[in-house]
Amino acid sequence: MVLTPELRGRKVARRHTLMPLVAATFLAAASLLVSAPTTVAMPAGSAGSSTLSAGSDSGLDTAHDPDWMAGLPDSASLATLSVPGTHDTMTTGASVLAQTQDRSLPVQLEAGVRALDIRTRHFRDAFPIHHSLEYLDANFTDVVRQATDFLRAHPTETVLMRMKSEHTEAENTRTYEDTLDWYIHDNPDTRDLLDTHLWTPPAGYDGALPTLGETRGKLVILQNFTTTKSFGPQWAGPHTDIQDDYQLGNLADLPQKWDAARVQFERADVGAPDTLFVNHLSATGVPDPVAMASGAVPVTIAAGAPGHPGMNSRATEYLQAGTTGRTGIVMADFPTAALVEAVIAHNFS
């Protein structure tokens, strides 16, 4: 059998990340030995129990809002919307240090999520999906198929996709841009899907966010990679304002992280209508082995721990209080149904 570039990438991506991942897993396992097998040690001085379950369940699949954009006018700029998003969208089933989601992409989309964070490693002329060095047992074709399946069934919706060049490039014969063009124009598994469902910037495009009417049924790339031409609005470009304070020393730093998120909600409320505000509720501890020992990993920061309310509950309570209007994109780890519903509601208040 002749292997396509993506199949070759799938075949060897796991082998190329195996040894560093084994080392990281060993360090994580060593830190977990101080507690029960299904718990993560809490930092000294934490209120309540000294351990926290590592197996949180977001319950995201209890939300079901696949057509919420149908109620919005075609004239609305994507920059003016309140959009639930998932940070490191494809990490379901990843290692404890890398996992930020516990529901698949199709479940996320059905729940109402409309902003994705897709990390593509350029490897052997293909795009395996990574979180840092960890291969996530998925490739860009999987993302395209799942997202376009949803859009075909729900043509009133738009999916924004931050597309990031992740980890190190290796063993390529062409540029990242050339490989993306191959997926768009040549790869038989994706070209027809993207021809129908990928938003293409018009001639003379100035980088502004398009309207909902221009992008219904489409994927819109938020470009977080360097190329000679535009595939969509620039992530961290002149039309975006992003809060992404993602490193915490330990769970005692959660109030500072929440302050950064709260201020960004306030900025989105009063900010220029042509600016896409992005607010990351997501964070992790640093460095990773110390984060494990202190309990500051994505799941505990999102869901909370005894004496430490998590980012998702803090944001949900704040948004349900209705103190601000537009939220912009809200990127979350392990988002709950209540959080997704609270963000969506800000489009109709």
Coordinates of C-alpha atoms in Angstrom, one line a residue:
M1 CA 0.0 0.0 0.0
V2 CA 1.3 3.5 -0.8
L3 CA 1.1 5.8 2.2
T4 CA -0.1 9.4 1.8
P5 CA 1.9 12.0 3.7
E6 CA -0.7 12.1 6.4
L7 CA -0.7 8.3 6.9
R8 CA 3.1 8.3 7.1
G9 CA 2.8 11.1 9.7
R10 CA 0.3 9.1 11.7
K11 CA 2.4 5.9 11.6
V12 CA 5.5 7.5 13.0
A13 CA 4.3 10.5 15.1
R14 CA 3.7 8.4 18.1
R15 CA 7.2 6.8 17.9
H16 CA 8.9 10.2 17.6
T17 CA 7.2 11.4 20.8
L18 CA 7.4 8.2 22.8
M19 CA 10.6 8.6 24.7
P20 CA 10.0 12.2 26.0
L21 CA 6.5 11.2 26.9
V22 CA 7.7 8.2 28.8
A23 CA 10.0 10.5 30.8
A24 CA 7.1 12.9 31.5
T25 CA 4.8 10.1 32.5
F26 CA 7.4 8.7 34.9
L27 CA 7.8 12.1 36.6
A28 CA 4.0 12.4 36.8
A29 CA 3.7 8.9 38.2
A30 CA 6.4 9.6 40.8
S31 CA 4.5 12.7 42.1
L32 CA 1.3 10.7 42.3
L33 CA 2.9 8.1 44.6
V34 CA 2.4 10.4 47.6
S35 CA -1.4 9.8 47.5
A36 CA -3.9 7.3 46.4
P37 CA -3.8 6.0 42.8
T38 CA -6.7 8.1 41.6
T39 CA -5.8 11.3 43.4
V40 CA -3.5 14.3 43.0
A41 CA -1.6 15.7 46.0
M42 CA -2.8 19.1 47.1
P43 CA -0.5 22.0 48.1
A44 CA 0.4 22.5 51.7
G45 CA -2.0 24.7 53.5
S46 CA -5.0 23.9 51.3
A47 CA -8.4 24.0 52.9
G48 CA -10.4 20.8 53.2
S49 CA -9.2 17.4 52.0
S50 CA -5.5 16.8 51.2
T51 CA -6.3 15.1 48.0
L52 CA -8.4 15.8 44.9
S53 CA -9.9 13.3 42.4
A54 CA -8.0 13.4 39.1
G55 CA -11.1 12.1 37.2
S56 CA -13.3 15.1 36.8
D57 CA -16.4 14.9 34.5
S58 CA -17.4 18.2 32.9
G59 CA -20.9 16.9 31.9
L60 CA -20.6 18.9 28.7
D61 CA -22.7 16.3 26.8
T62 CA -25.8 17.4 28.9
A63 CA -25.8 20.6 26.9
H64 CA -27.5 20.6 23.5
D65 CA -27.5 23.8 21.4
P66 CA -26.4 22.9 17.9
D67 CA -28.2 25.7 16.1
W68 CA -27.9 28.7 18.4
M69 CA -26.4 31.0 15.7
A70 CA -29.6 30.6 13.7
G71 CA -31.2 33.3 15.9
L72 CA -28.5 35.9 15.1
P73 CA -28.6 38.4 12.2
D74 CA -26.4 37.8 9.1
S75 CA -25.1 41.3 9.5
A76 CA -23.4 40.5 12.9
S77 CA -19.6 40.6 12.8
L78 CA -18.0 37.5 14.3
A79 CA -16.1 40.0 16.5
T80 CA -19.4 41.0 18.2
L81 CA -20.4 37.6 19.3
S82 CA -20.1 35.7 22.6
V83 CA -18.6 32.3 21.6
P84 CA -17.9 29.2 23.8
G85 CA -14.5 27.7 22.9
T86 CA -12.3 24.8 23.9
H87 CA -8.6 25.2 24.6
D88 CA -6.5 22.4 23.1
T89 CA -9.7 21.0 21.6
M90 CA -8.4 17.5 20.6
T91 CA -6.8 16.4 24.0
T92 CA -9.6 14.0 25.0
G93 CA -7.7 10.8 26.1
A94 CA -4.3 12.6 26.5
S95 CA -1.9 12.2 29.4
V96 CA -2.8 13.9 32.7
L97 CA -0.4 16.7 32.0
A98 CA -1.8 17.4 28.5
Q99 CA -5.5 16.6 28.8
T100 CA -7.7 19.7 28.7
Q101 CA -11.0 18.2 27.4
D102 CA -13.1 15.1 28.3
R103 CA -15.5 15.2 25.4
S104 CA -14.9 14.7 21.7
L105 CA -15.1 17.4 19.1
P106 CA -18.5 16.2 17.8
V107 CA -19.9 16.4 21.3
Q108 CA -18.4 19.8 21.8
L109 CA -20.0 21.2 18.7
E110 CA -23.4 19.7 19.5
A111 CA -23.2 21.3 23.0
G112 CA -22.7 24.8 21.4
V113 CA -18.9 25.2 21.2
R114 CA -18.0 27.3 18.2
A115 CA -14.3 28.1 18.7
L116 CA -11.7 25.4 18.4
D117 CA -8.0 25.4 19.3
I118 CA -6.2 23.0 16.8
R119 CA -2.5 22.4 17.3
T120 CA -0.9 21.0 14.1
R121 CA 2.7 19.7 14.1
H122 CA 4.2 19.9 10.6
F123 CA 5.7 16.5 10.3
R124 CA 6.5 14.5 7.2
D125 CA 4.4 16.8 5.0
A126 CA 1.3 16.3 7.1
F127 CA -0.4 17.7 10.2
P128 CA -0.6 15.3 13.1
I129 CA -2.4 17.0 16.1
H130 CA -0.2 17.7 19.1
H131 CA -0.2 19.1 22.5
S132 CA 3.5 20.2 22.8
L133 CA 5.5 17.0 22.2
E134 CA 2.5 14.7 22.8
Y135 CA 0.8 13.3 19.7
L136 CA -3.0 13.2 20.3
D137 CA -3.9 10.2 18.1
A138 CA -5.6 12.5 15.6
N139 CA -4.7 14.3 12.4
F140 CA -5.9 17.4 10.6
T141 CA -8.1 15.2 8.4
D142 CA -10.0 14.0 11.5
V143 CA -10.7 17.6 12.5
V144 CA -11.9 18.6 9.0
R145 CA -14.2 15.6 8.7
Q146 CA -15.8 16.1 12.1
A147 CA -16.2 19.8 11.8
T148 CA -17.6 19.7 8.3
D149 CA -20.0 16.8 9.2
F150 CA -21.4 19.2 11.9
L151 CA -21.6 22.1 9.5
R152 CA -23.3 20.1 6.8
A153 CA -26.0 19.1 9.4
H154 CA -26.2 22.6 10.9
P155 CA -25.7 25.2 8.0
T156 CA -26.6 28.2 10.1
E157 CA -23.5 27.8 12.2
T158 CA -19.9 29.1 11.9
V159 CA -16.9 27.4 13.5
L160 CA -13.8 29.5 14.3
M161 CA -10.6 27.5 14.3
R162 CA -7.4 28.8 15.8
M163 CA -4.8 26.9 13.8
K164 CA -1.4 26.8 15.4
S165 CA 1.9 25.4 14.4
E166 CA 2.9 23.2 17.3
H167 CA 6.1 21.6 18.6
T168 CA 9.0 21.1 16.2
E169 CA 8.8 20.7 12.4
A170 CA 10.6 17.7 11.1
E171 CA 11.3 15.6 8.0
N172 CA 9.3 17.9 5.6
T173 CA 9.9 18.5 1.9
R174 CA 7.7 21.6 1.7
T175 CA 6.6 24.6 3.8
Y176 CA 3.7 24.6 6.3
E177 CA 1.8 26.8 3.8
D178 CA 2.3 24.3 1.1
T179 CA 1.0 21.4 3.3
L180 CA -2.0 23.4 4.2
D181 CA -2.7 24.1 0.5
W182 CA -2.3 20.4 -0.1
Y183 CA -5.1 19.7 2.4
I184 CA -7.3 22.4 0.8
H185 CA -6.7 21.7 -2.8
D186 CA -5.2 18.2 -3.3
N187 CA -5.7 15.8 -0.5
P188 CA -8.7 13.6 -1.6
D189 CA -9.8 13.2 2.0
T190 CA -10.2 16.9 2.7
R191 CA -10.2 18.9 -0.5
D192 CA -14.0 18.6 -1.4
L193 CA -15.0 19.2 2.2
L194 CA -12.9 22.3 2.5
D195 CA -13.9 23.5 -0.9
T196 CA -17.5 23.6 0.5
H197 CA -16.9 24.5 4.1
L198 CA -13.8 26.7 4.4
W199 CA -14.2 30.4 4.4
T200 CA -11.7 32.0 2.0
P201 CA -10.7 35.6 2.5
P202 CA -11.7 37.8 -0.5
A203 CA -9.3 39.7 -2.7
G204 CA -7.7 42.7 -1.0
Y205 CA -8.6 41.2 2.5
D206 CA -7.6 43.5 5.3
G207 CA -7.6 41.0 8.1
A208 CA -11.0 42.1 9.6
L209 CA -13.4 39.6 11.0
P210 CA -16.1 38.6 8.5
T211 CA -19.9 38.7 9.2
L212 CA -22.0 35.7 10.3
G213 CA -23.8 35.9 7.0
E214 CA -20.6 35.5 5.1
T215 CA -19.5 32.5 7.1
R216 CA -22.6 30.4 7.9
G217 CA -21.8 26.7 7.2
K218 CA -18.0 27.6 7.2
L219 CA -14.8 27.0 9.1
V220 CA -13.0 30.3 9.7
I221 CA -9.2 29.9 10.3
L222 CA -7.7 32.1 12.9
Q223 CA -4.2 32.0 11.6
N224 CA -1.5 31.3 14.2
F225 CA 1.3 30.4 11.8
T226 CA 3.5 32.3 9.3
T227 CA 2.7 32.2 5.6
T228 CA 3.0 34.4 2.6
K229 CA -0.7 34.8 2.2
S230 CA -3.8 35.0 4.4
F231 CA -6.0 32.1 5.3
G232 CA -8.1 34.1 7.7
P233 CA -7.9 36.7 10.5
Q234 CA -4.5 36.7 12.4
W235 CA -4.5 35.2 15.9
A236 CA -2.9 37.9 18.1
G237 CA -3.1 40.3 15.1
P238 CA -4.4 43.9 15.0
H239 CA -8.0 42.8 15.1
T240 CA -7.7 40.6 18.2
D241 CA -7.2 41.2 21.9
I242 CA -6.2 38.1 23.8
Q243 CA -5.9 37.2 27.5
D244 CA -3.9 34.0 28.0
D245 CA -2.1 34.1 31.4
Y246 CA -1.7 30.3 31.4
Q247 CA 1.0 29.6 34.0
L248 CA 0.2 29.3 37.7
G249 CA 2.7 28.6 40.5
N250 CA 0.0 26.6 42.4
L251 CA -3.7 26.6 43.1
A252 CA -3.3 29.5 45.4
D253 CA -2.7 31.6 42.3
L254 CA -6.3 31.0 41.0
P255 CA -7.6 34.4 42.3
Q256 CA -5.0 36.2 40.2
K257 CA -5.9 34.1 37.1
W258 CA -9.6 34.9 37.7
D259 CA -8.8 38.6 38.0
A260 CA -7.1 38.5 34.6
A261 CA -10.1 36.8 33.1
R262 CA -12.6 39.1 34.8
V263 CA -10.8 42.2 33.5
Q264 CA -10.8 40.7 30.0
F265 CA -14.6 40.2 30.2
E266 CA -14.9 43.9 31.1
R267 CA -12.7 44.9 28.2
A268 CA -14.8 42.8 25.8
D269 CA -17.9 44.5 27.0
V270 CA -16.8 48.0 26.2
G271 CA -14.1 47.3 23.5
A272 CA -14.2 48.3 19.8
P273 CA -16.9 46.2 18.0
D274 CA -14.4 45.2 15.3
T275 CA -12.0 43.7 17.8
L276 CA -12.3 40.0 18.5
F277 CA -11.7 39.5 22.2
V278 CA -10.4 36.1 23.4
N279 CA -10.5 35.2 27.1
H280 CA -8.6 32.0 28.2
L281 CA -10.0 30.5 31.4
S282 CA -7.5 27.7 30.8
A283 CA -4.1 27.5 32.7
T284 CA -1.7 25.0 34.1
G285 CA 1.1 24.8 36.6
V286 CA 4.7 25.3 35.8
P287 CA 7.0 23.4 35.6
D288 CA 5.0 20.3 34.9
P289 CA 6.4 17.9 37.5
V290 CA 6.1 20.6 40.2
A291 CA 2.6 21.3 38.9
M292 CA 1.6 17.7 39.4
A293 CA 3.0 17.7 43.0
S294 CA 1.2 20.9 43.8
G295 CA -2.1 19.9 42.2
A296 CA -2.1 22.7 39.7
V297 CA -3.0 20.8 36.5
P298 CA -5.6 21.8 33.9
V299 CA -8.4 19.8 35.4
T300 CA -8.0 21.2 38.9
I301 CA -7.6 24.8 37.7
A302 CA -10.8 24.3 35.6
A303 CA -12.9 22.4 38.0
G304 CA -11.4 23.6 41.3
A305 CA -10.3 21.8 44.5
P306 CA -11.2 22.0 48.2
G307 CA -10.8 25.6 49.2
H308 CA -10.0 26.7 45.6
P309 CA -13.0 27.5 43.4
G310 CA -12.2 26.6 39.8
M311 CA -12.1 28.9 36.8
N312 CA -15.2 27.4 35.2
S313 CA -17.5 27.9 38.2
R314 CA -16.1 31.4 38.8
A315 CA -16.8 32.4 35.1
T316 CA -20.3 30.8 35.1
E317 CA -21.4 32.6 38.2
Y318 CA -20.0 35.9 36.8
L319 CA -21.7 35.5 33.4
Q320 CA -25.0 34.3 34.9
A321 CA -25.1 37.5 36.9
G322 CA -25.3 39.5 33.7
T323 CA -22.9 42.2 34.7
T324 CA -21.3 42.5 31.2
G325 CA -22.5 42.1 27.6
R326 CA -20.3 40.6 24.8
T327 CA -17.8 38.1 26.1
G328 CA -15.9 37.4 22.9
I329 CA -14.4 33.9 22.6
V330 CA -14.2 32.2 26.0
M331 CA -11.6 29.4 25.8
A332 CA -12.0 26.8 28.5
D333 CA -10.6 23.5 29.7
F334 CA -13.2 20.9 30.6
P335 CA -16.1 23.4 30.0
T336 CA -19.4 22.5 31.7
A337 CA -22.8 22.7 30.2
A338 CA -23.6 25.6 32.4
L339 CA -20.6 27.6 31.2
V340 CA -21.4 27.0 27.5
E341 CA -25.0 28.0 28.1
A342 CA -24.0 31.1 30.0
V343 CA -21.7 32.3 27.2
I344 CA -24.3 31.7 24.5
A345 CA -26.9 33.6 26.5
H346 CA -24.9 36.8 26.2
N347 CA -25.8 36.9 22.5
F348 CA -29.4 37.2 23.3
S349 CA -29.4 39.4 26.4

